[in-house]
mmCIF file of C-alpha atoms and ligand atoms in Angstrom:
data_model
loop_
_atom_site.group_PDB
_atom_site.id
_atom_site.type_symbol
_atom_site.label_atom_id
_atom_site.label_comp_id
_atom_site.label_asym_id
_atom_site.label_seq_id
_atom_site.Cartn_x
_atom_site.Cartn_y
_atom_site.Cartn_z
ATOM 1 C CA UNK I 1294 0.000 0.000 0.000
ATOM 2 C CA UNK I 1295 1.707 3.326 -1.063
ATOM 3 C CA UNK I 1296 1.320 6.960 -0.955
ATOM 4 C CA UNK I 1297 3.037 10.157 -0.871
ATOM 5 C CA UNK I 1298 4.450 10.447 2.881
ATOM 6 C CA UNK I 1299 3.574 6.867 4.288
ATOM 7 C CA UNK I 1300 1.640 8.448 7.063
ATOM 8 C CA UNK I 1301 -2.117 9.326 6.144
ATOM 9 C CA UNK I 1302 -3.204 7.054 3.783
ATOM 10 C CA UNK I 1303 -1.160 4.193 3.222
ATOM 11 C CA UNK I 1304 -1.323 2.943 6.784
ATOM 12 C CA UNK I 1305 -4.620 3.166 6.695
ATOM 13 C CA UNK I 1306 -4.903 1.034 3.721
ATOM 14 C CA UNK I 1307 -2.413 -1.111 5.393
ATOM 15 C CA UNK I 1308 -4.445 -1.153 8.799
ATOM 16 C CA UNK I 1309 -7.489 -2.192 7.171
ATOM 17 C CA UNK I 1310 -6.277 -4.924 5.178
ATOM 18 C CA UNK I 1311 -4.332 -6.300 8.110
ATOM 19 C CA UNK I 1312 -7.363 -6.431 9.980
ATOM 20 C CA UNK I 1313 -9.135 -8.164 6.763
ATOM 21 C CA UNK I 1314 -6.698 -10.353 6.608
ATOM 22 C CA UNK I 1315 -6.991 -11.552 10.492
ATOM 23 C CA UNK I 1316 -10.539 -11.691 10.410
ATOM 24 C CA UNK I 1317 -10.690 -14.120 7.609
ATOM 25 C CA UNK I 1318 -8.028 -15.893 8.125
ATOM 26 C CA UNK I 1319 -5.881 -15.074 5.603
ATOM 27 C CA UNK I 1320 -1.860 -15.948 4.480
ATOM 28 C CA UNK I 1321 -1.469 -12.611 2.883
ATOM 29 C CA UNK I 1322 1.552 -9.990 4.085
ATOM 30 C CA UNK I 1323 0.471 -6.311 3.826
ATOM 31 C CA UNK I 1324 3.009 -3.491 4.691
ATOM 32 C CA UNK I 1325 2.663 -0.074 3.694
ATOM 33 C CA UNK I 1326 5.431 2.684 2.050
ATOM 34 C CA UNK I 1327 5.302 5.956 0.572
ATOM 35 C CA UNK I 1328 6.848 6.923 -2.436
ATOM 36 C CA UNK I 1329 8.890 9.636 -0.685
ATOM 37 C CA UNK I 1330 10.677 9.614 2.603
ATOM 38 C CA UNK I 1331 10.408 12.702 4.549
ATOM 39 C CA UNK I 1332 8.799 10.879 7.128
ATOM 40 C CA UNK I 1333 10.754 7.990 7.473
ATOM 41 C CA UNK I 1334 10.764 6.180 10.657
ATOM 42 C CA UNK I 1335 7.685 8.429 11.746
ATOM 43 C CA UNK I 1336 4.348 6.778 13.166
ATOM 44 C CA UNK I 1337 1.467 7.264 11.332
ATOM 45 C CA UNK I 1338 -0.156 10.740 11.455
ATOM 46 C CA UNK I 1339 -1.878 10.952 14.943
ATOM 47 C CA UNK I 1340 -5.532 11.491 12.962
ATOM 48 C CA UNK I 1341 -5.052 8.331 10.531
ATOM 49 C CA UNK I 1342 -4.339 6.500 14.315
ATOM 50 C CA UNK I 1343 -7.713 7.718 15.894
ATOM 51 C CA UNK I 1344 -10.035 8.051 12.690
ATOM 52 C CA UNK I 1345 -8.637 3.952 12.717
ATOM 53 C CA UNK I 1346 -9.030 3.618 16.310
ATOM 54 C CA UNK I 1347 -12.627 4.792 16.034
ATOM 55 C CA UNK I 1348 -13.186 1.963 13.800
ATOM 56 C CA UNK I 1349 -11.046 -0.856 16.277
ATOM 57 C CA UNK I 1350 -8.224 -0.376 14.285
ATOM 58 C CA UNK I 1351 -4.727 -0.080 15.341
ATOM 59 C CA UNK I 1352 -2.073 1.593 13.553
ATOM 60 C CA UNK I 1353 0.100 2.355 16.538
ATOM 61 C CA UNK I 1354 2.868 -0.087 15.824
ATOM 62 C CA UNK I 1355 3.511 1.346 12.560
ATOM 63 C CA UNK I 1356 6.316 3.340 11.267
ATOM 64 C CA UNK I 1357 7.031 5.030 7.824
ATOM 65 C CA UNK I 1358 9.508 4.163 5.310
ATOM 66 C CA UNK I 1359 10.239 4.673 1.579
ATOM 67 C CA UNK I 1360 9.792 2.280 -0.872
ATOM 68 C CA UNK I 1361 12.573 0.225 -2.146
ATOM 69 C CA UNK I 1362 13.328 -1.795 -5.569
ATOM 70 C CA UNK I 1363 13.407 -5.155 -3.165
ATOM 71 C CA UNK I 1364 9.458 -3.977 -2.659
ATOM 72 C CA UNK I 1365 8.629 -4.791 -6.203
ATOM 73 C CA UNK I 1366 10.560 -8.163 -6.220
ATOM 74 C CA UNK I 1367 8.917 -9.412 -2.687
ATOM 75 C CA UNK I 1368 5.040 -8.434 -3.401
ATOM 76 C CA UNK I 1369 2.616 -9.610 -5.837
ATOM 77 C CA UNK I 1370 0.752 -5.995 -5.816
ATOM 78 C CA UNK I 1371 1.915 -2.733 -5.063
ATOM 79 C CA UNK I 1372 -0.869 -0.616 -4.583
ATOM 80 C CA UNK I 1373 -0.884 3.311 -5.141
ATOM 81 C CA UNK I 1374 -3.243 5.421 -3.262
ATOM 82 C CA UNK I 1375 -3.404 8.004 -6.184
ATOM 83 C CA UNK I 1376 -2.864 8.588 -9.510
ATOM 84 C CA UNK I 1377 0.572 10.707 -8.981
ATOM 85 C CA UNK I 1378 1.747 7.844 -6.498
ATOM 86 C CA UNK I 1379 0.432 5.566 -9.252
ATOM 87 C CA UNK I 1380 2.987 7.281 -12.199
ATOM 88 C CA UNK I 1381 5.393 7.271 -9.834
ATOM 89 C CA UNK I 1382 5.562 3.850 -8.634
ATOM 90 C CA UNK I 1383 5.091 2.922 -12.976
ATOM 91 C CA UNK I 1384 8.954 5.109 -13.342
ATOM 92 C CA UNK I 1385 10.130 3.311 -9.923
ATOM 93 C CA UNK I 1386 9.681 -0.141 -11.063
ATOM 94 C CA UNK I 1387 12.880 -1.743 -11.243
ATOM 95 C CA UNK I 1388 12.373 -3.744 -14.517
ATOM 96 C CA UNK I 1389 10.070 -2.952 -16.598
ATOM 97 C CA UNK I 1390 8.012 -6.551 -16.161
ATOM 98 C CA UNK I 1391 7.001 -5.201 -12.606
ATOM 99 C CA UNK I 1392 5.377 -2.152 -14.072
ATOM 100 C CA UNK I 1393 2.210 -4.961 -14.515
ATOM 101 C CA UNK I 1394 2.071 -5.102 -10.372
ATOM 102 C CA UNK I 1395 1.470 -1.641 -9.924
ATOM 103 C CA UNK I 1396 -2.644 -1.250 -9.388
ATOM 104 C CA UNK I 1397 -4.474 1.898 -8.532
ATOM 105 C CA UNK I 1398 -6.569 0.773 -5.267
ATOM 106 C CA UNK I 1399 -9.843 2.644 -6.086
ATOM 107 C CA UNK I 1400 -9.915 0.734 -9.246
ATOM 108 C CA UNK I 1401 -10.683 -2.449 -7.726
ATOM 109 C CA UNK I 1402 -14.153 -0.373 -6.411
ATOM 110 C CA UNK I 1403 -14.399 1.608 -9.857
ATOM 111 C CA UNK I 1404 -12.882 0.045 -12.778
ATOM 112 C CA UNK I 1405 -11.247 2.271 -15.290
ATOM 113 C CA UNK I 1406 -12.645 5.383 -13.417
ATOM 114 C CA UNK I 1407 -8.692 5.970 -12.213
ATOM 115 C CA UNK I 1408 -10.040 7.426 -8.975
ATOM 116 C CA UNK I 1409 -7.470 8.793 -6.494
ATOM 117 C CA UNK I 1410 -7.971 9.052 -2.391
ATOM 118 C CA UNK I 1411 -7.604 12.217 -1.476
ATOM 119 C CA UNK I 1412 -4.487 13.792 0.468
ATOM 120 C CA UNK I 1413 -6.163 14.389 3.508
ATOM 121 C CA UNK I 1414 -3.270 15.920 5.540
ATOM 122 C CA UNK I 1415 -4.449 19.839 5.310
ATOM 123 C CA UNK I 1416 -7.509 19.070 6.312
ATOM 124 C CA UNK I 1417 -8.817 17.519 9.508
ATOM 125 C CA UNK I 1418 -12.190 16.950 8.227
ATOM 126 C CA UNK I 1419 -10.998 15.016 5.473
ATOM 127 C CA UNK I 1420 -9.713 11.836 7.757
ATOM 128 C CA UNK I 1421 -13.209 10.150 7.925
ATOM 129 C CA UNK I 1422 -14.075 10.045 4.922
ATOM 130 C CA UNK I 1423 -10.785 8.670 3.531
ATOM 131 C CA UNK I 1424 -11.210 5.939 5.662
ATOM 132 C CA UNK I 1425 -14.198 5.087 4.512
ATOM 133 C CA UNK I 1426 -12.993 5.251 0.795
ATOM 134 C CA UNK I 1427 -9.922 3.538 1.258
ATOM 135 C CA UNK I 1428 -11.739 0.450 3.289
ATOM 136 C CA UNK I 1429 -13.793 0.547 0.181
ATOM 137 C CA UNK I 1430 -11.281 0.342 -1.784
ATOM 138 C CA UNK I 1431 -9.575 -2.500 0.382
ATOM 139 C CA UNK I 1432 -12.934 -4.670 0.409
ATOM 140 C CA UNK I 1433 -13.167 -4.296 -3.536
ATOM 141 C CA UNK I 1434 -9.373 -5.527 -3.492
ATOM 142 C CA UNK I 1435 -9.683 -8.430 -0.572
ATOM 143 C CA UNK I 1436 -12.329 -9.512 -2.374
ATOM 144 C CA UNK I 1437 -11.579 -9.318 -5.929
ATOM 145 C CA UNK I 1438 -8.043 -11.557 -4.561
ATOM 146 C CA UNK I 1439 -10.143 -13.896 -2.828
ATOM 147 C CA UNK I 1440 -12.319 -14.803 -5.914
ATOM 148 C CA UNK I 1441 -9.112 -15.097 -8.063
ATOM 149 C CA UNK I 1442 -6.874 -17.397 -5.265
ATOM 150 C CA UNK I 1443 -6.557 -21.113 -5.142
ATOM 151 C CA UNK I 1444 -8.762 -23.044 -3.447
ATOM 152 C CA UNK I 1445 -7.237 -23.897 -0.241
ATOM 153 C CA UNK I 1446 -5.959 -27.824 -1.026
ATOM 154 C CA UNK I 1447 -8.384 -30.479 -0.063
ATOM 155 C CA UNK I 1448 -6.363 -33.903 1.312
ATOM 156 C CA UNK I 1449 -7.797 -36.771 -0.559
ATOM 157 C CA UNK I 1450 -10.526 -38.552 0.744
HETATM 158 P P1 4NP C 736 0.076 10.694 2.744
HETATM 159 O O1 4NP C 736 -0.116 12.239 3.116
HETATM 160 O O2 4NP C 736 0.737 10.656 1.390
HETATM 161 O O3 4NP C 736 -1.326 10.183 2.699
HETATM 162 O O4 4NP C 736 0.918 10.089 3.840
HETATM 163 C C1 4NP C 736 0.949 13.138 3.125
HETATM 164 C C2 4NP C 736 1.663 13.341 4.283
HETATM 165 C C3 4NP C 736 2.708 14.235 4.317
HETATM 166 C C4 4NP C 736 3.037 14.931 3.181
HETATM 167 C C5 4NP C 736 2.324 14.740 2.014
HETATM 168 C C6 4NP C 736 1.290 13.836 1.990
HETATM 169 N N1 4NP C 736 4.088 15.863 3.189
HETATM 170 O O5 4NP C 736 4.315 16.521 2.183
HETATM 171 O O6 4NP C 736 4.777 15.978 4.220
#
């Protein structure tokens, strides 16, 4: 899950997810970046924490980092929050076969639509609803993976 600064919406998107993925169960690894590091080794911003805290989810263990060229090697997706992260990410790609894991997340909810979440960090209000768009967004995703895995393997009878 990427963004700009790795502290309002990616960890959100990250948060969410994790908590999709513990609820059902799940083998899937979700971390978070941004695609710049001015906040590197910060904790999310402290109204991503409670706007996710409000909904029983905790981000508090979470700290920011930059992506790196091992990140497009280790994940299947790399998800970009918006449609500048979403370029960006496309020129980051180490090889150009990896270009093909980069996804924009509202496009699981709205196909071809390239929707962005909003930057919500200049404005308080703003928190809320981007949570509610990016767990949106992570739903569409979960479940759009989910309908696409494996079966889990059944030992003969
Ligand atoms: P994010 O929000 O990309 O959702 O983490 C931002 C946080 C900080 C900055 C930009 C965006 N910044 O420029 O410091």
């Amino acid at each position: 899950m990427v963004c700009l600064g790795n502290i309002c919406r990616s960890p959100l998107a990250e948060g969410i997810l994790h908590h999709y993925i513990t609820t059902h169960q799940l083998d899937w690894v979700v971390d978070s970046a941004g695609t710049g590091g001015w906040h590197a080794g910060e904790p999310p911003d402290p109204r991503s924490i409670a706007v996710a805290r409000r909904h029983g989810i905790d981000l508090s263990s979470q700290k920011a980092r930059k992506i790196e060229a091992t990140d497009f090697a280790n994940f299947d997706l790399i998800v970009a929050m918006d449609t500048s992260n979403y370029r960006d990410l496309l020129s980051l790609a180490p090889q150009p076969a990896l270009r093909a894991k980069v996804r924009l997340l509202l496009d699981f909810l709205h196909p071809g639509k390239n929707e962005s979440v909003p930057d919500p960090y200049w404005d308080d209000n703003a928190f809320e609803p981007v949570f509610q768009l990016i767990a949106a967004g992570i739903k569409a995703l979960a479940e759009n993976l989910t309908a696409t895995a494996a079966p889990p393997h059944q030992p003969m009878p």
